[in-house]
mmCIF file of C-alpha atoms in Angstrom:
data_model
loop_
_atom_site.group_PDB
_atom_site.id
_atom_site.type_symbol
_atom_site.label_atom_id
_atom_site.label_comp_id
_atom_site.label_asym_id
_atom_site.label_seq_id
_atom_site.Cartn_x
_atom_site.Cartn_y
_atom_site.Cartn_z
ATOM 1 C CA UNK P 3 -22.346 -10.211 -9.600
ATOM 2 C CA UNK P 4 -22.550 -6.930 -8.202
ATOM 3 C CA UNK P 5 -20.877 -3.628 -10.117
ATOM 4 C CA UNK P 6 -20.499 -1.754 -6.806
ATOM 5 C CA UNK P 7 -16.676 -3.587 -5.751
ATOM 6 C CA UNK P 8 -15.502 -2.831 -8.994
ATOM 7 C CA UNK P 9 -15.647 0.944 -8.094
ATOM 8 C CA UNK P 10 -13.275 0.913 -4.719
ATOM 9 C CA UNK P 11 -11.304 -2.586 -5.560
ATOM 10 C CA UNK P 12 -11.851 -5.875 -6.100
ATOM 11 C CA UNK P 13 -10.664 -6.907 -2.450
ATOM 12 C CA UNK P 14 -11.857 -10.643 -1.641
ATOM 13 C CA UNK P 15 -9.683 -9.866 1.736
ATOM 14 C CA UNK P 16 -12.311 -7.318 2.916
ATOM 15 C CA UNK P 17 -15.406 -7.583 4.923
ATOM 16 C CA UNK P 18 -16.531 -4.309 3.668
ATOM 17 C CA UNK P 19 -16.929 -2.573 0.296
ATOM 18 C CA UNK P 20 -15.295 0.686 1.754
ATOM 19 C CA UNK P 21 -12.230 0.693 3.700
ATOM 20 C CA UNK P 22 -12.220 4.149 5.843
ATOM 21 C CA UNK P 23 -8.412 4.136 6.186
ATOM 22 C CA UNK P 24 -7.570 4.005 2.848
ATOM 23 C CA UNK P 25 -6.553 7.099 0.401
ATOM 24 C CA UNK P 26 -6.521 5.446 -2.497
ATOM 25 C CA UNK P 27 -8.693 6.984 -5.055
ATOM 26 C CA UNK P 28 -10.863 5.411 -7.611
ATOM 27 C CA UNK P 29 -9.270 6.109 -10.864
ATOM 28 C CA UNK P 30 -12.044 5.047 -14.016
ATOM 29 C CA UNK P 31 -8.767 5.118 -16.211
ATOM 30 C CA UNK P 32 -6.612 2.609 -14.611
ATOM 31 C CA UNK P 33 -7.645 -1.026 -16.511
ATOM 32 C CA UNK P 34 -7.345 0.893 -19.866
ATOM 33 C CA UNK P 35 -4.229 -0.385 -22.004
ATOM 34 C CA UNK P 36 -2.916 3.293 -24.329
ATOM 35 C CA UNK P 37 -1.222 2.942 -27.303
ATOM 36 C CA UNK P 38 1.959 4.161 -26.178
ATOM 37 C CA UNK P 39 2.436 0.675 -24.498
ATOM 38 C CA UNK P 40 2.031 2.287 -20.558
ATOM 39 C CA UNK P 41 0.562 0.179 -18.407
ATOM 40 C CA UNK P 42 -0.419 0.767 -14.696
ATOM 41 C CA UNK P 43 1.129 -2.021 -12.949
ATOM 42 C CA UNK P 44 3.565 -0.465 -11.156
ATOM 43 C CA UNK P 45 1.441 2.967 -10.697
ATOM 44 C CA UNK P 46 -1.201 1.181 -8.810
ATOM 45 C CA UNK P 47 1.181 -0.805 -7.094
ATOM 46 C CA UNK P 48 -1.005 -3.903 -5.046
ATOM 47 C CA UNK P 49 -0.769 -3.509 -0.994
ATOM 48 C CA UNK P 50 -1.968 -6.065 1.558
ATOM 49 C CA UNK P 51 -3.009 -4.524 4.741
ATOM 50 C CA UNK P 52 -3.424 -7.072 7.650
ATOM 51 C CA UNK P 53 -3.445 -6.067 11.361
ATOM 52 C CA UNK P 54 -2.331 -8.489 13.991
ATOM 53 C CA UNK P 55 -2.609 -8.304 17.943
ATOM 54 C CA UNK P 56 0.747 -6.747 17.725
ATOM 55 C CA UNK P 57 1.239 -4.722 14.666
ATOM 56 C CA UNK P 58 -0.607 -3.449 11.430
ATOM 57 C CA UNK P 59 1.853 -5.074 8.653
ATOM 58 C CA UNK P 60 1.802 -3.837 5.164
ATOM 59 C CA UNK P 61 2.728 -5.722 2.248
ATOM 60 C CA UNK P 62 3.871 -4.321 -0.974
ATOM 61 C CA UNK P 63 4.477 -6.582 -4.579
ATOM 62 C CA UNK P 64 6.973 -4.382 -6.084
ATOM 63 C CA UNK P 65 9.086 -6.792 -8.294
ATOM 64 C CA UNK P 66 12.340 -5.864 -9.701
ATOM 65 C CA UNK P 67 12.463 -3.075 -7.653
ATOM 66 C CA UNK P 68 15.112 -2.493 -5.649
ATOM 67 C CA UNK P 69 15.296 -0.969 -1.552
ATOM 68 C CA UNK P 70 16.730 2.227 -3.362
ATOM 69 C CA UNK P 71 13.953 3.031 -5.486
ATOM 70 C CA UNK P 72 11.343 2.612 -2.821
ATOM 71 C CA UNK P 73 10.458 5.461 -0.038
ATOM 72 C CA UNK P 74 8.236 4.755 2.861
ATOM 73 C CA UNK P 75 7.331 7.793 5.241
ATOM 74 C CA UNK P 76 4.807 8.773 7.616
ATOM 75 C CA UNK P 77 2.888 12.097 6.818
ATOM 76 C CA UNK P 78 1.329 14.463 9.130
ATOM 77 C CA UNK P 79 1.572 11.453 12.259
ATOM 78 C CA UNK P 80 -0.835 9.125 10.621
ATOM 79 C CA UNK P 81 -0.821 8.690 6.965
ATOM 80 C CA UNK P 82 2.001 5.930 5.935
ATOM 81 C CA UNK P 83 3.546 6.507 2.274
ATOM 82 C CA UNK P 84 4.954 4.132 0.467
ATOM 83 C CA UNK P 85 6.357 5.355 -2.954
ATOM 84 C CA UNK P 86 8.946 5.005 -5.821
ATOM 85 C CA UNK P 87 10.204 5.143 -9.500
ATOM 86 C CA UNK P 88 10.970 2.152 -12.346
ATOM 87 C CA UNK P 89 13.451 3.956 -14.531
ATOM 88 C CA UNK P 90 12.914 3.064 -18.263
ATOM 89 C CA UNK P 91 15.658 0.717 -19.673
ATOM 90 C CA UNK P 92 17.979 2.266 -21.309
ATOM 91 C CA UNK P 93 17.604 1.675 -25.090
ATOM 92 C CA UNK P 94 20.347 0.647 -27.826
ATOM 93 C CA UNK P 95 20.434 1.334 -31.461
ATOM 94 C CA UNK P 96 21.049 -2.059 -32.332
ATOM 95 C CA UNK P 97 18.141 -3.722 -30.168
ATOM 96 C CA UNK P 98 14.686 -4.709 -31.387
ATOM 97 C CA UNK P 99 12.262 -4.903 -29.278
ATOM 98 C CA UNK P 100 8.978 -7.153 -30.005
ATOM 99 C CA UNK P 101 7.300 -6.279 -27.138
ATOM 100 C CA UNK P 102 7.449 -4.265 -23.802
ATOM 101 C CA UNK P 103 5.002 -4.917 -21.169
ATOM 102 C CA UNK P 104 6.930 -4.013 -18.064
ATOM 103 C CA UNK P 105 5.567 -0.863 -16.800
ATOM 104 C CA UNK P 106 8.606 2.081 -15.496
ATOM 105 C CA UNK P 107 7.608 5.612 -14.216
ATOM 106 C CA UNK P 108 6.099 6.820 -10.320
ATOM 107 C CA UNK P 109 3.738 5.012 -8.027
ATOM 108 C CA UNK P 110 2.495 6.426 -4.338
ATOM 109 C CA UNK P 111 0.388 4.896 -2.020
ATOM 110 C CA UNK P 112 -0.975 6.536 0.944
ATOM 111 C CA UNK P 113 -2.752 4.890 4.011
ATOM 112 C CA UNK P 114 -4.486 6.394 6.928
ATOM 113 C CA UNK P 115 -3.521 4.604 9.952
ATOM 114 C CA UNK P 116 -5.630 4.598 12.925
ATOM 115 C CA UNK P 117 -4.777 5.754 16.536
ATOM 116 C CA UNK P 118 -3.181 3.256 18.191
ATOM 117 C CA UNK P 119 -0.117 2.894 16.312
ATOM 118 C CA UNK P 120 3.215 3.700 17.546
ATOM 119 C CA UNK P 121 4.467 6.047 14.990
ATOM 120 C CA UNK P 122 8.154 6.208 16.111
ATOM 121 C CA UNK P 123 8.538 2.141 15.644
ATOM 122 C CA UNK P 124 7.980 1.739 12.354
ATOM 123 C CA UNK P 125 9.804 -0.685 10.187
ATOM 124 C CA UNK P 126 10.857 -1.881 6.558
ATOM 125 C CA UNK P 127 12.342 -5.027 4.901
ATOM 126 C CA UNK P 128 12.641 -5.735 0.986
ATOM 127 C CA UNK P 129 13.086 -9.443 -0.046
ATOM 128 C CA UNK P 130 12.711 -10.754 -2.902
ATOM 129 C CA UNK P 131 10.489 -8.043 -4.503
ATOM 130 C CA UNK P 132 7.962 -7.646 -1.567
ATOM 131 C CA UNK P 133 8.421 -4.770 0.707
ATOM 132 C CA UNK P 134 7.223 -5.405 4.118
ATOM 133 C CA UNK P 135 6.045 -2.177 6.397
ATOM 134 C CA UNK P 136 5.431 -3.293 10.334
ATOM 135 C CA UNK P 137 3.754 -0.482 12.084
ATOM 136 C CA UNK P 138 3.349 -1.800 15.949
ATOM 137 C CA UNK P 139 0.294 -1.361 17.804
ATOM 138 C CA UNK P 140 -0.041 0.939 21.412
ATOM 139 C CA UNK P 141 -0.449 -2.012 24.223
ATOM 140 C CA UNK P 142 -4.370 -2.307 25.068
ATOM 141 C CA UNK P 143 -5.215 -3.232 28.275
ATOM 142 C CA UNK P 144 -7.450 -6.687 27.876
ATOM 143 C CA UNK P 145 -9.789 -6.262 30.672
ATOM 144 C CA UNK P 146 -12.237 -2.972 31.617
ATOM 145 C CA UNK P 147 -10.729 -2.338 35.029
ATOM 146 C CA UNK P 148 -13.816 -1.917 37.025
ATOM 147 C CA UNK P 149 -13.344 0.349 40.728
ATOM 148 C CA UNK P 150 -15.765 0.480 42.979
ATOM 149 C CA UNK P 151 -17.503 3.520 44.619
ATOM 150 C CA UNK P 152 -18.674 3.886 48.080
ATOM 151 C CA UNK P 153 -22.032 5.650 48.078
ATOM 152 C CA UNK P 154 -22.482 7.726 51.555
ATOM 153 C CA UNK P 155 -25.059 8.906 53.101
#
């Protein structure tokens, strides 16, 4: 078993180790569990990325979350931002708690999209925990249109 996916994702989706549209960054910190009980489930928030003949779709597990907490925007006409924040529960005196393993705090995700996207029809759903970005594709033409030339002389 090779080391070298380990470094830029495990991704058993991908044909490639290295994905040239992607932002994320490798962080060497991210499987380690602190002792202040933070974990980095909802920091490193897990995105799909498929693209159809239509439309580059993007989706997002973000459970519990809800439509409110999450932004998506589109930077600089070709990076595509999804981000939020889990606020931490709100604690009472009388409550014991044996264990917390839901993570709360910030998590941003940034990809680069490539050229022939149509930036102005972008769109977002939320069910059940999964947030869905469709960014649609510019219309290719199938065929090389060929002309002819006359050659004088």
């Amino acid at each position: 078993m090779s080391l070298i996916p380990s470094f830029f994702g495990n991704n058993r989706r991908s044909n490639s180790i290295f994905d040239p549209f992607s932002l994320d960054v490798w962080d060497p910190f991210k499987d380690l569990q602190f002792p202040s009980g933070e974990t980095s489930a909802i920091t490193n928030a897990r995105v799909d990325w498929k693209e159809t003949a239509e439309a580059h779709v993007f989706k997002a597990d973000l459970p519990g979350m809800k439509k409110e907490e999450v932004k998506v925007e589109i930077e600089d006409d070709s990076v595509l931002k999804i981000s939020g924040e889990r606020h931490v529960e709100k604690e009472e005196k009388q409550d014991t708690w044996h264990r917390v393993e839901r993570s709360s705090g910030q998590f941003s995700r940034k990809f680069r999209l490539p050229e022939n996207v149509k930036m102005d029809q972008v769109k977002a759903s939320m069910e059940n925990g999964v947030l869905t970005v469709t960014v649609p594709k510019v219309e290719t033409k199938n065929k090389a249109q060929v002309k002819s030339i006359d050659i004088s002389g």
